[in-house]
Coordinates of C-alpha atoms in Angstrom, one line a residue:
X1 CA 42.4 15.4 16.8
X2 CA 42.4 14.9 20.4
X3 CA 42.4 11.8 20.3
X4 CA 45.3 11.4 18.3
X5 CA 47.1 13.7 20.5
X6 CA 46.3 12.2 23.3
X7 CA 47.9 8.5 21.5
X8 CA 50.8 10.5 20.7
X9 CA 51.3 11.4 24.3
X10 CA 50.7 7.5 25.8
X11 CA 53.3 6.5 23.2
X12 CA 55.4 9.0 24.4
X13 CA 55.0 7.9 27.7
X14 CA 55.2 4.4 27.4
X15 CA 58.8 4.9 25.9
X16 CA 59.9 6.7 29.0
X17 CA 58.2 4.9 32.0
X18 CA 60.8 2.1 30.4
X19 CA 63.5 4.3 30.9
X20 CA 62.3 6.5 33.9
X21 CA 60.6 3.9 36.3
X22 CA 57.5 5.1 35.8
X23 CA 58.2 9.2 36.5
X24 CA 56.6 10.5 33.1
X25 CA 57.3 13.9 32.1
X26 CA 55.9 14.9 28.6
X27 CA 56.8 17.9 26.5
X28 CA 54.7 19.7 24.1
X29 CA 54.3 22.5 25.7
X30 CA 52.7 21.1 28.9
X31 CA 53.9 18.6 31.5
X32 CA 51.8 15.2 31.8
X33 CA 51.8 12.8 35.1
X34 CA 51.1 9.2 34.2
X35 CA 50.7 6.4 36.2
X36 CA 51.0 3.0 34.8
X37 CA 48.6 0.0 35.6
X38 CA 50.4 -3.4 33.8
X39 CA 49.2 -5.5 31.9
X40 CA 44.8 -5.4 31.4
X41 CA 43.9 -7.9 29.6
X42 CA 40.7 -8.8 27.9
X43 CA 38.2 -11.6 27.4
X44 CA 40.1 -12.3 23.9
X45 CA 43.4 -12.9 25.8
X46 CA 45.6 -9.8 25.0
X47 CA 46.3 -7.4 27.0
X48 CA 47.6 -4.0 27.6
X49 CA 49.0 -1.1 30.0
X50 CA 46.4 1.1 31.3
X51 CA 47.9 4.7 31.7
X52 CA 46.1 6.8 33.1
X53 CA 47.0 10.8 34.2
X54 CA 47.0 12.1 37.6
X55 CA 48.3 15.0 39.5
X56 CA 51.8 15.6 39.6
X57 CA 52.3 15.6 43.3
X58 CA 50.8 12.1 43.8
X59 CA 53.5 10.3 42.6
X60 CA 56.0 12.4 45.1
X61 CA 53.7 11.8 48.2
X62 CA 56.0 9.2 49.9
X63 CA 59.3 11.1 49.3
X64 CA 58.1 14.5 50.7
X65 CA 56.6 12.7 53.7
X66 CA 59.8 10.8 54.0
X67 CA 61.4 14.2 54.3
X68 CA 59.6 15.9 56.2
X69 CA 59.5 13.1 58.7
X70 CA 64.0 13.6 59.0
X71 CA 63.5 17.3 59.0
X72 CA 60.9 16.9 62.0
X73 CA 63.0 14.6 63.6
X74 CA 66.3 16.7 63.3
X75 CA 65.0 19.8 64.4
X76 CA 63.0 18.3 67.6
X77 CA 66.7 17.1 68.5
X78 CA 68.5 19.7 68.1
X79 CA 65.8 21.7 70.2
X80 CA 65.7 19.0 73.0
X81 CA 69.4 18.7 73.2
X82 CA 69.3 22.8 73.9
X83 CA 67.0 22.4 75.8
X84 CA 68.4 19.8 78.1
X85 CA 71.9 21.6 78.1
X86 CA 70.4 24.8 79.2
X87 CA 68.1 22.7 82.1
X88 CA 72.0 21.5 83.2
X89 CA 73.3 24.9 83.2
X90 CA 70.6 26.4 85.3
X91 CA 70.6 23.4 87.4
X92 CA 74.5 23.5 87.9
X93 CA 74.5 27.4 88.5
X94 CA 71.7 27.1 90.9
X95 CA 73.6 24.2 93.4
X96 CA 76.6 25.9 92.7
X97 CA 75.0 29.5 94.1
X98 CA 73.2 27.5 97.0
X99 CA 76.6 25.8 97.9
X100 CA 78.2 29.0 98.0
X101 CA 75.1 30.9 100.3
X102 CA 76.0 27.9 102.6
X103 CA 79.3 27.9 102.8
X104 CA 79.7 32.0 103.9
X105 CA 76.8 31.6 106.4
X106 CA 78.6 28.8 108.1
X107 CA 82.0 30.9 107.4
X108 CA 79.9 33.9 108.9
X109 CA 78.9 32.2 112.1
X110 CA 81.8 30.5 112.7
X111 CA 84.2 34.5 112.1
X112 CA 81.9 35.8 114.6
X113 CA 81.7 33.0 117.0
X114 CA 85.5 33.0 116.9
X115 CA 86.3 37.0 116.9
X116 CA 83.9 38.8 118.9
X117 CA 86.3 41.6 118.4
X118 CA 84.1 42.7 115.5
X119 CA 82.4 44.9 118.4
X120 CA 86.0 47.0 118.2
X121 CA 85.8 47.7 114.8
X122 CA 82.1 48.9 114.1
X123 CA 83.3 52.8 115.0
X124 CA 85.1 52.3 112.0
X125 CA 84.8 49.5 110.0
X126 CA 81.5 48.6 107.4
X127 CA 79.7 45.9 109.3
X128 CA 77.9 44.5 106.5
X129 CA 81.3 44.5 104.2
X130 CA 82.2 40.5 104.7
X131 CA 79.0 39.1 103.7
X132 CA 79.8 41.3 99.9
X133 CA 83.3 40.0 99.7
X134 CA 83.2 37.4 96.9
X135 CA 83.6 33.8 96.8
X136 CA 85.8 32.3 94.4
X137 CA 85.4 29.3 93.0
X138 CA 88.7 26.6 93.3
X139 CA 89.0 25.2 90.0
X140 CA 88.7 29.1 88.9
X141 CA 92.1 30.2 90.8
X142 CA 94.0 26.6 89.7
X143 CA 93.7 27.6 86.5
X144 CA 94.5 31.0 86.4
X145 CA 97.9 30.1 88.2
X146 CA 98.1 26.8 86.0
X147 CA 97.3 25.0 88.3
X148 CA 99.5 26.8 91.2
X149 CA 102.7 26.0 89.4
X150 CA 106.0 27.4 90.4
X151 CA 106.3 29.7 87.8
X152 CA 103.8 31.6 88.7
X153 CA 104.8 31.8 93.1
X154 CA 105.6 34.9 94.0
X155 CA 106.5 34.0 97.4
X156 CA 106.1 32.2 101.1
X157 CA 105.0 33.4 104.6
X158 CA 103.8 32.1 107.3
X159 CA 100.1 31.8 106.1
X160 CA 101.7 29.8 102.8
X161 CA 102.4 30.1 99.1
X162 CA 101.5 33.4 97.2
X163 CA 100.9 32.9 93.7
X164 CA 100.1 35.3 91.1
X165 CA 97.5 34.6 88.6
X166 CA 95.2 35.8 85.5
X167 CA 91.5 35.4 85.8
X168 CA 91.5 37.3 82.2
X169 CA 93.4 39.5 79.8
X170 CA 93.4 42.2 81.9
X171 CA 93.0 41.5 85.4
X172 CA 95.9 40.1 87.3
X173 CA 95.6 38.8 91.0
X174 CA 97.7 37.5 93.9
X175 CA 96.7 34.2 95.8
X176 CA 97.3 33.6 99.5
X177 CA 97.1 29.6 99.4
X178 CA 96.7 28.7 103.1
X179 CA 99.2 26.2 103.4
X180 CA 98.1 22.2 105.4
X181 CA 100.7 22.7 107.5
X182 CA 100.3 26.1 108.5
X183 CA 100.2 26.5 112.2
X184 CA 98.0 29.7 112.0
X185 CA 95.0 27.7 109.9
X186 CA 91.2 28.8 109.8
X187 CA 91.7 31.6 112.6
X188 CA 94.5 33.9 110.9
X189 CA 92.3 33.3 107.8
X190 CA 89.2 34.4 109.4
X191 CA 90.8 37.4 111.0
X192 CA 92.4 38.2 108.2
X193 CA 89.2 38.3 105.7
X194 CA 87.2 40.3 108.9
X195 CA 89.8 43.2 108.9
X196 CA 91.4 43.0 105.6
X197 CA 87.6 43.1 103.7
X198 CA 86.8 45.8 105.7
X199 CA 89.6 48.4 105.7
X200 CA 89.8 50.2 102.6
X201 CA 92.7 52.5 102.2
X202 CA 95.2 53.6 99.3
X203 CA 98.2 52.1 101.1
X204 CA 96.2 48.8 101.9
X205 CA 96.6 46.3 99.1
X206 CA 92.7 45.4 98.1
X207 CA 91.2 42.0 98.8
X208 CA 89.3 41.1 95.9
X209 CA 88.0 37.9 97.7
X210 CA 88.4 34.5 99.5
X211 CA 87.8 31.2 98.0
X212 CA 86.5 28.1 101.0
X213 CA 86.0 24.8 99.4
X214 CA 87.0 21.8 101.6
X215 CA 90.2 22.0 103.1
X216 CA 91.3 25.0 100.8
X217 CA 91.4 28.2 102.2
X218 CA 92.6 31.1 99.7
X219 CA 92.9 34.9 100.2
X220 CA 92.7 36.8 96.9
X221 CA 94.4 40.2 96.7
X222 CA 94.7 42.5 93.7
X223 CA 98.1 42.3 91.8
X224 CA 100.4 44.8 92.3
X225 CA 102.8 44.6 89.2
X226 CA 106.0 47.3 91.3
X227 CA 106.0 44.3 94.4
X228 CA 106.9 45.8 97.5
X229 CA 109.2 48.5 99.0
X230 CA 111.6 46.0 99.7
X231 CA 112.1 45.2 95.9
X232 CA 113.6 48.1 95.6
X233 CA 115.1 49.1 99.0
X234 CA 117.5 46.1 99.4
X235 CA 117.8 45.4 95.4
X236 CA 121.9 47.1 94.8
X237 CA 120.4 47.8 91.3
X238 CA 117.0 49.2 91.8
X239 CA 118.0 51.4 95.0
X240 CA 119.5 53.8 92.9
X241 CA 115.6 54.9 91.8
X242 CA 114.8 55.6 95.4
X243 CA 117.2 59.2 96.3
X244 CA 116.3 60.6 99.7
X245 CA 113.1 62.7 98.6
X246 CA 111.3 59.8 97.4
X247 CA 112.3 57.5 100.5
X248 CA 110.9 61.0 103.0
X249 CA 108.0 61.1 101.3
X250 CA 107.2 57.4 101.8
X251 CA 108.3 58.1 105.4
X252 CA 105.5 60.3 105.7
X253 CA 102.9 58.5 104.3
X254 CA 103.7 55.3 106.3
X255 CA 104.1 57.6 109.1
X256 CA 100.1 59.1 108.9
X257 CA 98.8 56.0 109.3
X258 CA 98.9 53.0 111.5
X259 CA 97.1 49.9 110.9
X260 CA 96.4 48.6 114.5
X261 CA 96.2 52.0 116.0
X262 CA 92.9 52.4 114.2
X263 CA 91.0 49.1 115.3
X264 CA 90.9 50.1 118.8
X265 CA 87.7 51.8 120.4
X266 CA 88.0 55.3 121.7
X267 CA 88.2 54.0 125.1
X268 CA 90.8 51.3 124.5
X269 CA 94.9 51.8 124.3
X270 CA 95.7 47.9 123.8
X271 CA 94.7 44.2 123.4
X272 CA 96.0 40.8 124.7
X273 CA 96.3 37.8 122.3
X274 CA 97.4 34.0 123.0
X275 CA 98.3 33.5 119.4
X276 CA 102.1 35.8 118.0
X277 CA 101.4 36.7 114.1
X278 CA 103.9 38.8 112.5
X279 CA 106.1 39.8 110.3
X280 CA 110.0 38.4 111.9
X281 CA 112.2 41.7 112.9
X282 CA 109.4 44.0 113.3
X283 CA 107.1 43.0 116.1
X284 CA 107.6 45.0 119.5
X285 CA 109.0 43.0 122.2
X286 CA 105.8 43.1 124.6
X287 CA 103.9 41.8 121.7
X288 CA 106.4 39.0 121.1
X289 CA 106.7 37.8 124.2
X290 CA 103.9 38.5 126.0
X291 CA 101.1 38.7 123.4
X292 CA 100.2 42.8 124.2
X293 CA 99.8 44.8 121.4
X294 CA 99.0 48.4 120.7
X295 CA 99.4 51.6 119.2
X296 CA 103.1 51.7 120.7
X297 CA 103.6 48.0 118.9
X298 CA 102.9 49.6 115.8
X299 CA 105.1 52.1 116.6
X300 CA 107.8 50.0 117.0
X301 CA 107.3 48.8 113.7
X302 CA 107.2 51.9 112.2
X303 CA 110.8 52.7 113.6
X304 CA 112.4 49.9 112.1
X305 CA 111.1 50.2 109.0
X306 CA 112.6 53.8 109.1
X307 CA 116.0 53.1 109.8
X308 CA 115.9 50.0 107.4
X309 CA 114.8 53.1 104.9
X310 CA 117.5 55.3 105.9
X311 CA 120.3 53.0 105.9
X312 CA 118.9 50.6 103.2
X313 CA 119.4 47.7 105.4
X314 CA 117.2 45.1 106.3
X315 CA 116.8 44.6 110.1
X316 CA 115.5 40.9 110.2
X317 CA 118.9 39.7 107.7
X318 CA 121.5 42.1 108.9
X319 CA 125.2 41.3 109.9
X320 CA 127.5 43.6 110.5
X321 CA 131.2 42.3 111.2
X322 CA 130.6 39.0 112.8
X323 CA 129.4 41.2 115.7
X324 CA 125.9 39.0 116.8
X325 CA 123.9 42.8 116.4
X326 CA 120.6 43.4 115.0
X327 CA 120.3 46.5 112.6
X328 CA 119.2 48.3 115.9
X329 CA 121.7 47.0 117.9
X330 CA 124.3 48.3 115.6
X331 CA 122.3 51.9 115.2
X332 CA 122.4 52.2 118.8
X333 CA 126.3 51.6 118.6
X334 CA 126.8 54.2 116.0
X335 CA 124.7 56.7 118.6
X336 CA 126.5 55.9 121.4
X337 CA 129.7 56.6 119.1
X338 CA 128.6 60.2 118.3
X339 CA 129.2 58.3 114.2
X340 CA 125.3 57.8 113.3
X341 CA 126.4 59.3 110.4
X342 CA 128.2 56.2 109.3
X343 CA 124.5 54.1 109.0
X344 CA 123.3 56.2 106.2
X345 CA 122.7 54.7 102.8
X346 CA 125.5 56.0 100.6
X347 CA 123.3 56.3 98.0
X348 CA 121.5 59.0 99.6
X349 CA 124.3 60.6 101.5
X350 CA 124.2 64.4 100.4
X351 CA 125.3 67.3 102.7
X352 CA 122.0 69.4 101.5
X353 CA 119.9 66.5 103.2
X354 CA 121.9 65.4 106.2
X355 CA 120.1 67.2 108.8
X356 CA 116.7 65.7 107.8
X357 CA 118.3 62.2 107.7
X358 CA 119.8 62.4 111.0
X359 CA 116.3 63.1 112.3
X360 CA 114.5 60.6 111.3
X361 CA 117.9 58.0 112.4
X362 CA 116.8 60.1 115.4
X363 CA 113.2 59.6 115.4
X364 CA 113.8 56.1 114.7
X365 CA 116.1 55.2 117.6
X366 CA 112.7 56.9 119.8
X367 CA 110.3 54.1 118.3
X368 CA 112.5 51.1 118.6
X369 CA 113.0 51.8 122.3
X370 CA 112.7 48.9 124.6
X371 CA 109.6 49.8 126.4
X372 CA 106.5 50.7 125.3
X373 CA 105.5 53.9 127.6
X374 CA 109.1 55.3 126.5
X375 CA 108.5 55.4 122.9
X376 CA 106.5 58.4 121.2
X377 CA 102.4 58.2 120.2
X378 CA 101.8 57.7 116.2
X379 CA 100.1 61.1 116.4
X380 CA 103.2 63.0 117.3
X381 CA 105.8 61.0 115.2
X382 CA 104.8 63.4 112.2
X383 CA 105.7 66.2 113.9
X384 CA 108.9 65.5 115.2
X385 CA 110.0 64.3 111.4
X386 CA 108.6 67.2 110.4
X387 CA 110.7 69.4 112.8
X388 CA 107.6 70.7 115.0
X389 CA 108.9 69.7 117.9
X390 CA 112.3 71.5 118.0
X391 CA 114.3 69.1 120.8
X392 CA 113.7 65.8 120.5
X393 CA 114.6 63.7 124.1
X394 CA 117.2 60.9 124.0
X395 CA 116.5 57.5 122.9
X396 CA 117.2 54.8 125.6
X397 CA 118.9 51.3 124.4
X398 CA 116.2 50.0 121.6
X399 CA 115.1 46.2 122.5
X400 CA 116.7 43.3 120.3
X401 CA 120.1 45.0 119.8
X402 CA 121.1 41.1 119.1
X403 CA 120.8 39.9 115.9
X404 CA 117.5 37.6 117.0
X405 CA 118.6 33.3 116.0
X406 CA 114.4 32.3 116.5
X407 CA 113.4 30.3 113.4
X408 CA 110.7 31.7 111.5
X409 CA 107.5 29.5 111.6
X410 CA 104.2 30.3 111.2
X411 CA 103.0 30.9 114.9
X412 CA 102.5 29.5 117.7
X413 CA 101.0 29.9 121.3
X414 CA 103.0 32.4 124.3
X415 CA 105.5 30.0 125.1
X416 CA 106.4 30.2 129.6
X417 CA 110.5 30.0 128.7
X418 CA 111.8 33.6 127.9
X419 CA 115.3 34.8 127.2
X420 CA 116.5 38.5 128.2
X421 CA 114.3 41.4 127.0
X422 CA 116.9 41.9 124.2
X423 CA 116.2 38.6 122.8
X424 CA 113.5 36.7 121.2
X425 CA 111.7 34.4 123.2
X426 CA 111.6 30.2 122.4
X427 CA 108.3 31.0 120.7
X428 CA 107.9 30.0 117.4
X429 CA 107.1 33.5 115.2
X430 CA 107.0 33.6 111.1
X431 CA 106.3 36.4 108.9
X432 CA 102.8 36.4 107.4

């Protein structure tokens, strides 16, 4: 019987190794590997196939190693082409940190070399706060201002292009791109990352960080979505927002503190520079002309900024007329006139608020005076707006009471030729 069986079966698989090259698969309740030997003949001259049964996996062997050759090979790829991509990273990120360490130790060494002045401000500036100040990397900023394109400028100074920008979907920054033909180059940019990354204050905007690759130099500031006072101040439209208690209290808080009052030593009441920066219409005579600045030069400032305030006129673009007077040259005119009524901003012009406005016209005609020893200290300027000091003394003739016809540039050494002290000297001066 198992014999006959066992016929059956070879029959069975004879019939499909014809059809089935040879893969033999038998069913009678069990599954049967054959593998076929052609053709064995015998001394008699006939022959037959030899079949004979072996293991089921034998006649797979070259297919499974065949496939687990590809698998083998696919996976060691894949894991050598990770590998290889995170070698590059860490590579990449390691010059790229190196390159940066580099570049602010040389930047370091060459800010101190070039403004041993640090020594002033270590009573009350951070000494170690430049070396945390960011860098930024160059192709970073281009393409969160797309590629600095004029869409996105927000405006020009004497230091270059401002551009705002969007390093993600929240945070929003303003670039200071020094421009190539800036006259004020790496020395306004160093002094300006020294001081600026080191004074922190609620009315200072924030400097997030400086970017120093090649030739480009780049100040980055936080964004500041409102712009400036001016946006409003000299804007016929947006004016209206700012009545006279809002424009008082930003009196005040411009008035308790003063940038360059705070950088001198304890011992020190002012400094001499060879190189004018500044912002056109607001820099005090002696530092325009002769390169002295002080707490009196901030001072100044600080009084034409308050009548520009009151009167919602802007000193450095003011014509009144055809007359060729400055915004404190046609103040003074009104004073001398007994009508300094007439310069108020008739958007604020109430009765219930006259006699604080015409004290800080008042207070303002003190700061813009023409010398320096003449006009009051930024400690007592709060208390005279504040009516703390009862009399206040007469103003003398402010300086620049001619509207000023300099150019702006960027800046530019003291120049030897000077005009009268009521006008701007032949030196080249540009807002930053």
């Amino acid at each position: 019987m198992a014999l006959k069986k066992y016929k059956k079966h070879m029959v069975m698989a004879n019939e499909l190794l014809t059809r089935k090259d040879k893969v033999v698969v038998v069913t009678s309740k069990e599954k049967i590997s054959v593998r076929c030997y052609k053709t064995l003949k015998f001394s008699n001259g006939s022959g037959v196939d030899l079949y004979i049964r072996v293991a089921h996996s034998e006649l797979d062997t070259n297919g499974d190693v065949r496939k687990i050759v590809t698998i083998t090979v696919i996976i060691g790829t894949i894991f050598i082409s990770i590998f290889t991509y995170l070698l590059w990273r860490w590579i990449a990120k390691h010059k790229a940190r190196r390159k940066k360490e580099k570049e602010m130790l040389m930047f370091n060494r060459e800010a101190h070399k070039k403004f041993p002045s640090e020594d002033m401000l270590r009573d009350n500036l951070n000494p170690g706060k430049v070396q945390e100040l960011p860098l930024f990397d160059f192709v970073k900023l281009a393409s969160a201002t797309n590629n600095f394109h004029e869409s996105n400028k927000l405006g020009q100074g004497g230091f270059g292009p401002v551009y705002r920008g969007k390093l993600s979907d929240v945070q929003e920054i303003a670039i200071k791109r020094l421009s190539k033909t800036s006259g004020q180059g790496l020395e306004e940019f160093m002094n300006e990352v020294v001081v600026i990354s080191k004074l922190q204050h609620r009315n200072l905007v924030r400097l997030l960080g400086c970017c120093v690759e090649r030739e480009e130099r780049m100040l980055i500031y936080e964004y500041m979505p409102n712009k400036s006072l001016d946006a409003f101040l000299f804007d016929s439209h947006k004016e209206i927002l700012l009545d006279w208690r809002k424009r008082f209290n930003i009196i005040e808080g411009i008035g308790r503190d003063f940038g360059m009052a705070r950088i001198f030593r304890s011992n020190e009441d002012q400094a001499n520079t060879n190189r004018v920066v500044g912002t056109y219409g607001y820099m005090s005579p002696e530092y325009a002309m002769e390169g002295r600045f002080s707490e009196k030069s901030d001072v100044f400032s600080f009084g034409v900024l308050l009548l520009e305030i009151v009167s919602g006129r802007k000193n450095s673009s003011f014509y009144h007329d055809e007359e060729s007077m400055s915004l404190l040259g046609h103040a003074w005119k009104l004073w001398k006139a007994d009508n300094i009524v007439a310069l108020i901003d008739p958007m604020i012009s109430e009765p219930c608020y006259e006699k604080e406005i015409l004290r800080c016209i008042h207070v303002g005609l003190l700061c813009v005076q023409e010398f320096a020893k003449d006009r009051p200290t930024a400690s007592t300027i709060i208390s005279m707006l504040k009516s703390e000091i009862a009399d206040l003394p007469h103003p003398k003739k402010p300086a620049f009471t001619e509207r000023q016809i300099g150019l702006d540039t960027e800046s530019s050494k003291l120049s030897q030729r000077k005009c009268s002290v009521n006008n701007v000297t032949i030196t080249m001066i540009q807002g930053r």
